[in-house]
Amino acid sequence: MSESISKITRGVYKLLDYLMFLSLAGMVLLVFVNAVLRYLFQEAIVSSEELSRYLFVWTIFLGTITAYKDNQHIGVDLITSKLKGVPRKAVDFVGYFLILIAVGVMLSGGLGFTKIAMSTLGPATGIPFSFISVSYVLAAVMIGFITIGKIISLCKGEKKVWH
């Protein structure tokens, strides 16, 4: 059972990496093509700026998931790095619990905003603004799942951080 969950998890992370790559590549391509068109032909793709902004937001939130999974977010561990054993586990558990609360707030707010944003369309593309807010909701859900996995690993006493 654990091996199949591990395979699914790796597949989801690989999918997120591909989506992040496509989002970044699409953004770079749109901005580059638009810059060339403006410079050479004094013309521009009107929707390019808005689309690149949407892709930028997606890149940020997909990167947030990846950074959290790999423990790459900025942290101050001046005190916690000196803790060992039960005190360290207790501090880690409290930290993960606080992250779950923050993710719950993110998810609640993100879902509320997504409902509102469904009826608001981007002026140049006509794409609903909910396309952006779904990235926020996805980040909240994924960080929540990763945190739950980290809590399970902590309770089992595993040394390797879950991801």
PDB file of C-alpha atoms in Angstrom:
ATOM      1  CA  MET A   1       0.000   0.000   0.000  1.00  0.00           C
ATOM      2  CA  SER A   2       2.748   2.433   0.945  1.00  0.00           C
ATOM      3  CA  GLU A   3       4.622   1.728  -2.290  1.00  0.00           C
ATOM      4  CA  SER A   4       1.573   2.516  -4.427  1.00  0.00           C
ATOM      5  CA  ILE A   5       1.002   5.769  -2.525  1.00  0.00           C
ATOM      6  CA  SER A   6       4.657   6.611  -3.041  1.00  0.00           C
ATOM      7  CA  LYS A   7       4.323   5.977  -6.803  1.00  0.00           C
ATOM      8  CA  ILE A   8       1.223   8.171  -7.013  1.00  0.00           C
ATOM      9  CA  THR A   9       2.954  10.894  -5.030  1.00  0.00           C
ATOM     10  CA  ARG A  10       5.995  10.848  -7.308  1.00  0.00           C
ATOM     11  CA  GLY A  11       3.695  10.996 -10.343  1.00  0.00           C
ATOM     12  CA  VAL A  12       1.821  13.986  -8.955  1.00  0.00           C
ATOM     13  CA  TYR A  13       5.090  15.789  -8.205  1.00  0.00           C
ATOM     14  CA  LYS A  14       6.376  15.056 -11.699  1.00  0.00           C
ATOM     15  CA  LEU A  15       3.111  16.428 -13.147  1.00  0.00           C
ATOM     16  CA  LEU A  16       3.481  19.573 -11.034  1.00  0.00           C
ATOM     17  CA  ASP A  17       7.059  20.008 -12.283  1.00  0.00           C
ATOM     18  CA  TYR A  18       5.900  19.679 -15.906  1.00  0.00           C
ATOM     19  CA  LEU A  19       3.064  22.151 -15.334  1.00  0.00           C
ATOM     20  CA  MET A  20       5.477  24.599 -13.725  1.00  0.00           C
ATOM     21  CA  PHE A  21       7.869  24.222 -16.667  1.00  0.00           C
ATOM     22  CA  LEU A  22       5.070  24.725 -19.208  1.00  0.00           C
ATOM     23  CA  SER A  23       3.776  27.741 -17.326  1.00  0.00           C
ATOM     24  CA  LEU A  24       7.204  29.362 -17.179  1.00  0.00           C
ATOM     25  CA  ALA A  25       8.003  28.484 -20.798  1.00  0.00           C
ATOM     26  CA  GLY A  26       4.656  29.837 -21.978  1.00  0.00           C
ATOM     27  CA  MET A  27       5.182  33.056 -20.074  1.00  0.00           C
ATOM     28  CA  VAL A  28       8.682  33.555 -21.496  1.00  0.00           C
ATOM     29  CA  LEU A  29       7.498  32.753 -25.019  1.00  0.00           C
ATOM     30  CA  LEU A  30       4.562  35.167 -24.831  1.00  0.00           C
ATOM     31  CA  VAL A  31       6.675  38.022 -23.515  1.00  0.00           C
ATOM     32  CA  PHE A  32       9.483  37.375 -26.022  1.00  0.00           C
ATOM     33  CA  VAL A  33       7.159  37.165 -29.034  1.00  0.00           C
ATOM     34  CA  ASN A  34       5.311  40.283 -27.951  1.00  0.00           C
ATOM     35  CA  ALA A  35       8.584  42.198 -27.479  1.00  0.00           C
ATOM     36  CA  VAL A  36       9.794  41.159 -30.954  1.00  0.00           C
ATOM     37  CA  LEU A  37       6.472  42.113 -32.524  1.00  0.00           C
ATOM     38  CA  ARG A  38       6.529  45.523 -30.852  1.00  0.00           C
ATOM     39  CA  TYR A  39      10.132  46.193 -31.832  1.00  0.00           C
ATOM     40  CA  LEU A  40       9.985  44.985 -35.414  1.00  0.00           C
ATOM     41  CA  PHE A  41       6.391  45.629 -36.457  1.00  0.00           C
ATOM     42  CA  GLN A  42       5.043  48.132 -33.923  1.00  0.00           C
ATOM     43  CA  GLU A  43       2.265  45.615 -33.292  1.00  0.00           C
ATOM     44  CA  ALA A  44       1.464  43.491 -30.268  1.00  0.00           C
ATOM     45  CA  ILE A  45      -0.696  40.584 -29.234  1.00  0.00           C
ATOM     46  CA  VAL A  46      -3.218  42.274 -26.977  1.00  0.00           C
ATOM     47  CA  SER A  47      -3.903  39.249 -24.798  1.00  0.00           C
ATOM     48  CA  SER A  48      -0.211  38.373 -24.372  1.00  0.00           C
ATOM     49  CA  GLU A  49       0.336  40.529 -21.304  1.00  0.00           C
ATOM     50  CA  GLU A  50      -2.714  39.190 -19.517  1.00  0.00           C
ATOM     51  CA  LEU A  51      -1.911  35.564 -20.369  1.00  0.00           C
ATOM     52  CA  SER A  52       1.679  35.944 -19.220  1.00  0.00           C
ATOM     53  CA  ARG A  53       0.428  37.416 -15.947  1.00  0.00           C
ATOM     54  CA  TYR A  54      -1.872  34.412 -15.443  1.00  0.00           C
ATOM     55  CA  LEU A  55       0.984  32.028 -16.177  1.00  0.00           C
ATOM     56  CA  PHE A  56       3.234  33.945 -13.772  1.00  0.00           C
ATOM     57  CA  VAL A  57       0.757  33.406 -10.940  1.00  0.00           C
ATOM     58  CA  TRP A  58       0.522  29.695 -11.772  1.00  0.00           C
ATOM     59  CA  THR A  59       4.321  29.441 -11.814  1.00  0.00           C
ATOM     60  CA  ILE A  60       4.495  31.042  -8.371  1.00  0.00           C
ATOM     61  CA  PHE A  61       1.971  28.725  -6.731  1.00  0.00           C
ATOM     62  CA  LEU A  62       3.314  25.577  -8.388  1.00  0.00           C
ATOM     63  CA  GLY A  63       6.785  26.630  -7.246  1.00  0.00           C
ATOM     64  CA  THR A  64       5.435  27.142  -3.736  1.00  0.00           C
ATOM     65  CA  ILE A  65       4.259  23.536  -3.627  1.00  0.00           C
ATOM     66  CA  THR A  66       7.620  22.268  -4.879  1.00  0.00           C
ATOM     67  CA  ALA A  67       9.581  24.433  -2.449  1.00  0.00           C
ATOM     68  CA  TYR A  68       7.470  23.289   0.507  1.00  0.00           C
ATOM     69  CA  LYS A  69       7.807  19.629  -0.488  1.00  0.00           C
ATOM     70  CA  ASP A  70      11.597  19.974  -0.599  1.00  0.00           C
ATOM     71  CA  ASN A  71      11.827  22.117   2.578  1.00  0.00           C
ATOM     72  CA  GLN A  72      13.265  25.005   0.574  1.00  0.00           C
ATOM     73  CA  HIS A  73      11.226  27.839   2.095  1.00  0.00           C
ATOM     74  CA  ILE A  74      13.077  30.367   4.204  1.00  0.00           C
ATOM     75  CA  GLY A  75      13.098  29.412   7.853  1.00  0.00           C
ATOM     76  CA  VAL A  76      14.830  30.445  11.040  1.00  0.00           C
ATOM     77  CA  ASP A  77      15.982  27.379  12.922  1.00  0.00           C
ATOM     78  CA  LEU A  78      18.373  28.968  15.388  1.00  0.00           C
ATOM     79  CA  ILE A  79      16.625  27.318  18.335  1.00  0.00           C
ATOM     80  CA  THR A  80      14.930  24.306  16.734  1.00  0.00           C
ATOM     81  CA  SER A  81      18.171  23.023  15.197  1.00  0.00           C
ATOM     82  CA  LYS A  82      19.545  22.560  18.719  1.00  0.00           C
ATOM     83  CA  LEU A  83      16.559  20.512  19.907  1.00  0.00           C
ATOM     84  CA  LYS A  84      16.654  16.711  19.898  1.00  0.00           C
ATOM     85  CA  GLY A  85      14.223  13.908  20.633  1.00  0.00           C
ATOM     86  CA  VAL A  86      10.775  14.582  22.060  1.00  0.00           C
ATOM     87  CA  PRO A  87      11.152  18.400  22.352  1.00  0.00           C
ATOM     88  CA  ARG A  88      12.082  18.583  18.659  1.00  0.00           C
ATOM     89  CA  LYS A  89       9.140  16.378  17.677  1.00  0.00           C
ATOM     90  CA  ALA A  90       6.787  18.490  19.782  1.00  0.00           C
ATOM     91  CA  VAL A  91       7.963  21.727  18.177  1.00  0.00           C
ATOM     92  CA  ASP A  92       7.743  20.186  14.694  1.00  0.00           C
ATOM     93  CA  PHE A  93       4.238  18.891  15.420  1.00  0.00           C
ATOM     94  CA  VAL A  94       3.050  22.300  16.621  1.00  0.00           C
ATOM     95  CA  GLY A  95       4.586  23.899  13.540  1.00  0.00           C
ATOM     96  CA  TYR A  96       2.831  21.437  11.213  1.00  0.00           C
ATOM     97  CA  PHE A  97      -0.438  21.966  13.057  1.00  0.00           C
ATOM     98  CA  LEU A  98      -0.124  25.736  12.569  1.00  0.00           C
ATOM     99  CA  ILE A  99       0.592  25.161   8.882  1.00  0.00           C
ATOM    100  CA  LEU A 100      -2.602  23.095   8.620  1.00  0.00           C
ATOM    101  CA  ILE A 101      -4.565  25.961  10.186  1.00  0.00           C
ATOM    102  CA  ALA A 102      -3.029  28.431   7.721  1.00  0.00           C
ATOM    103  CA  VAL A 103      -3.797  26.076   4.826  1.00  0.00           C
ATOM    104  CA  GLY A 104      -7.386  25.810   6.030  1.00  0.00           C
ATOM    105  CA  VAL A 105      -7.704  29.582   5.986  1.00  0.00           C
ATOM    106  CA  MET A 106      -6.090  29.689   2.525  1.00  0.00           C
ATOM    107  CA  LEU A 107      -8.443  27.021   1.228  1.00  0.00           C
ATOM    108  CA  SER A 108     -11.547  28.671   2.635  1.00  0.00           C
ATOM    109  CA  GLY A 109     -10.615  32.080   1.259  1.00  0.00           C
ATOM    110  CA  GLY A 110      -9.443  30.643  -2.048  1.00  0.00           C
ATOM    111  CA  LEU A 111     -12.659  28.727  -2.633  1.00  0.00           C
ATOM    112  CA  GLY A 112     -14.724  31.809  -1.756  1.00  0.00           C
ATOM    113  CA  PHE A 113     -12.729  33.980  -4.134  1.00  0.00           C
ATOM    114  CA  THR A 114     -12.911  31.346  -6.879  1.00  0.00           C
ATOM    115  CA  LYS A 115     -16.713  31.369  -6.695  1.00  0.00           C
ATOM    116  CA  ILE A 116     -16.735  35.145  -7.019  1.00  0.00           C
ATOM    117  CA  ALA A 117     -14.094  35.184  -9.756  1.00  0.00           C
ATOM    118  CA  MET A 118     -15.964  32.751 -12.009  1.00  0.00           C
ATOM    119  CA  SER A 119     -18.211  35.511 -13.255  1.00  0.00           C
ATOM    120  CA  THR A 120     -15.421  38.058 -13.771  1.00  0.00           C
ATOM    121  CA  LEU A 121     -13.630  37.814 -17.093  1.00  0.00           C
ATOM    122  CA  GLY A 122     -10.195  39.095 -18.046  1.00  0.00           C
ATOM    123  CA  PRO A 123     -10.565  42.179 -20.266  1.00  0.00           C
ATOM    124  CA  ALA A 124      -8.181  41.048 -23.024  1.00  0.00           C
ATOM    125  CA  THR A 125      -8.635  37.274 -23.018  1.00  0.00           C
ATOM    126  CA  GLY A 126     -12.112  36.670 -21.658  1.00  0.00           C
ATOM    127  CA  ILE A 127     -10.665  33.987 -19.379  1.00  0.00           C
ATOM    128  CA  PRO A 128     -12.386  33.956 -15.971  1.00  0.00           C
ATOM    129  CA  PHE A 129     -10.267  35.221 -13.076  1.00  0.00           C
ATOM    130  CA  SER A 130     -11.074  31.947 -11.352  1.00  0.00           C
ATOM    131  CA  PHE A 131      -8.352  30.462 -13.602  1.00  0.00           C
ATOM    132  CA  ILE A 132      -5.884  32.330 -11.384  1.00  0.00           C
ATOM    133  CA  SER A 133      -7.509  31.574  -8.046  1.00  0.00           C
ATOM    134  CA  VAL A 134      -7.612  27.844  -8.755  1.00  0.00           C
ATOM    135  CA  SER A 135      -3.794  27.872  -8.553  1.00  0.00           C
ATOM    136  CA  TYR A 136      -4.097  29.261  -5.015  1.00  0.00           C
ATOM    137  CA  VAL A 137      -6.608  26.558  -4.049  1.00  0.00           C
ATOM    138  CA  LEU A 138      -4.397  23.841  -5.583  1.00  0.00           C
ATOM    139  CA  ALA A 139      -1.409  25.114  -3.593  1.00  0.00           C
ATOM    140  CA  ALA A 140      -3.433  25.056  -0.366  1.00  0.00           C
ATOM    141  CA  VAL A 141      -4.657  21.504  -0.973  1.00  0.00           C
ATOM    142  CA  MET A 142      -1.234  20.174  -1.945  1.00  0.00           C
ATOM    143  CA  ILE A 143       0.546  21.851   0.981  1.00  0.00           C
ATOM    144  CA  GLY A 144      -2.134  20.413   3.267  1.00  0.00           C
ATOM    145  CA  PHE A 145      -1.539  16.888   1.952  1.00  0.00           C
ATOM    146  CA  ILE A 146       2.228  17.274   2.204  1.00  0.00           C
ATOM    147  CA  THR A 147       1.891  18.539   5.785  1.00  0.00           C
ATOM    148  CA  ILE A 148      -0.319  15.610   6.743  1.00  0.00           C
ATOM    149  CA  GLY A 149       2.328  13.303   5.268  1.00  0.00           C
ATOM    150  CA  LYS A 150       5.012  15.059   7.297  1.00  0.00           C
ATOM    151  CA  ILE A 151       2.935  14.654  10.464  1.00  0.00           C
ATOM    152  CA  ILE A 152       2.491  10.931   9.753  1.00  0.00           C
ATOM    153  CA  SER A 153       6.242  10.547   9.200  1.00  0.00           C
ATOM    154  CA  LEU A 154       6.920  12.444  12.425  1.00  0.00           C
ATOM    155  CA  CYS A 155       4.551  10.200  14.404  1.00  0.00           C
ATOM    156  CA  LYS A 156       6.118   7.058  12.911  1.00  0.00           C
ATOM    157  CA  GLY A 157       9.558   8.311  13.894  1.00  0.00           C
ATOM    158  CA  GLU A 158      10.874   8.296  10.340  1.00  0.00           C
ATOM    159  CA  LYS A 159      14.034  10.337   9.852  1.00  0.00           C
ATOM    160  CA  LYS A 160      13.343  11.129   6.209  1.00  0.00           C
ATOM    161  CA  VAL A 161      10.923  13.999   5.701  1.00  0.00           C
ATOM    162  CA  TRP A 162       7.859  12.856   3.777  1.00  0.00           C
ATOM    163  CA  HIS A 163       7.710  13.798   0.109  1.00  0.00           C
TER     164      HIS A 163
END
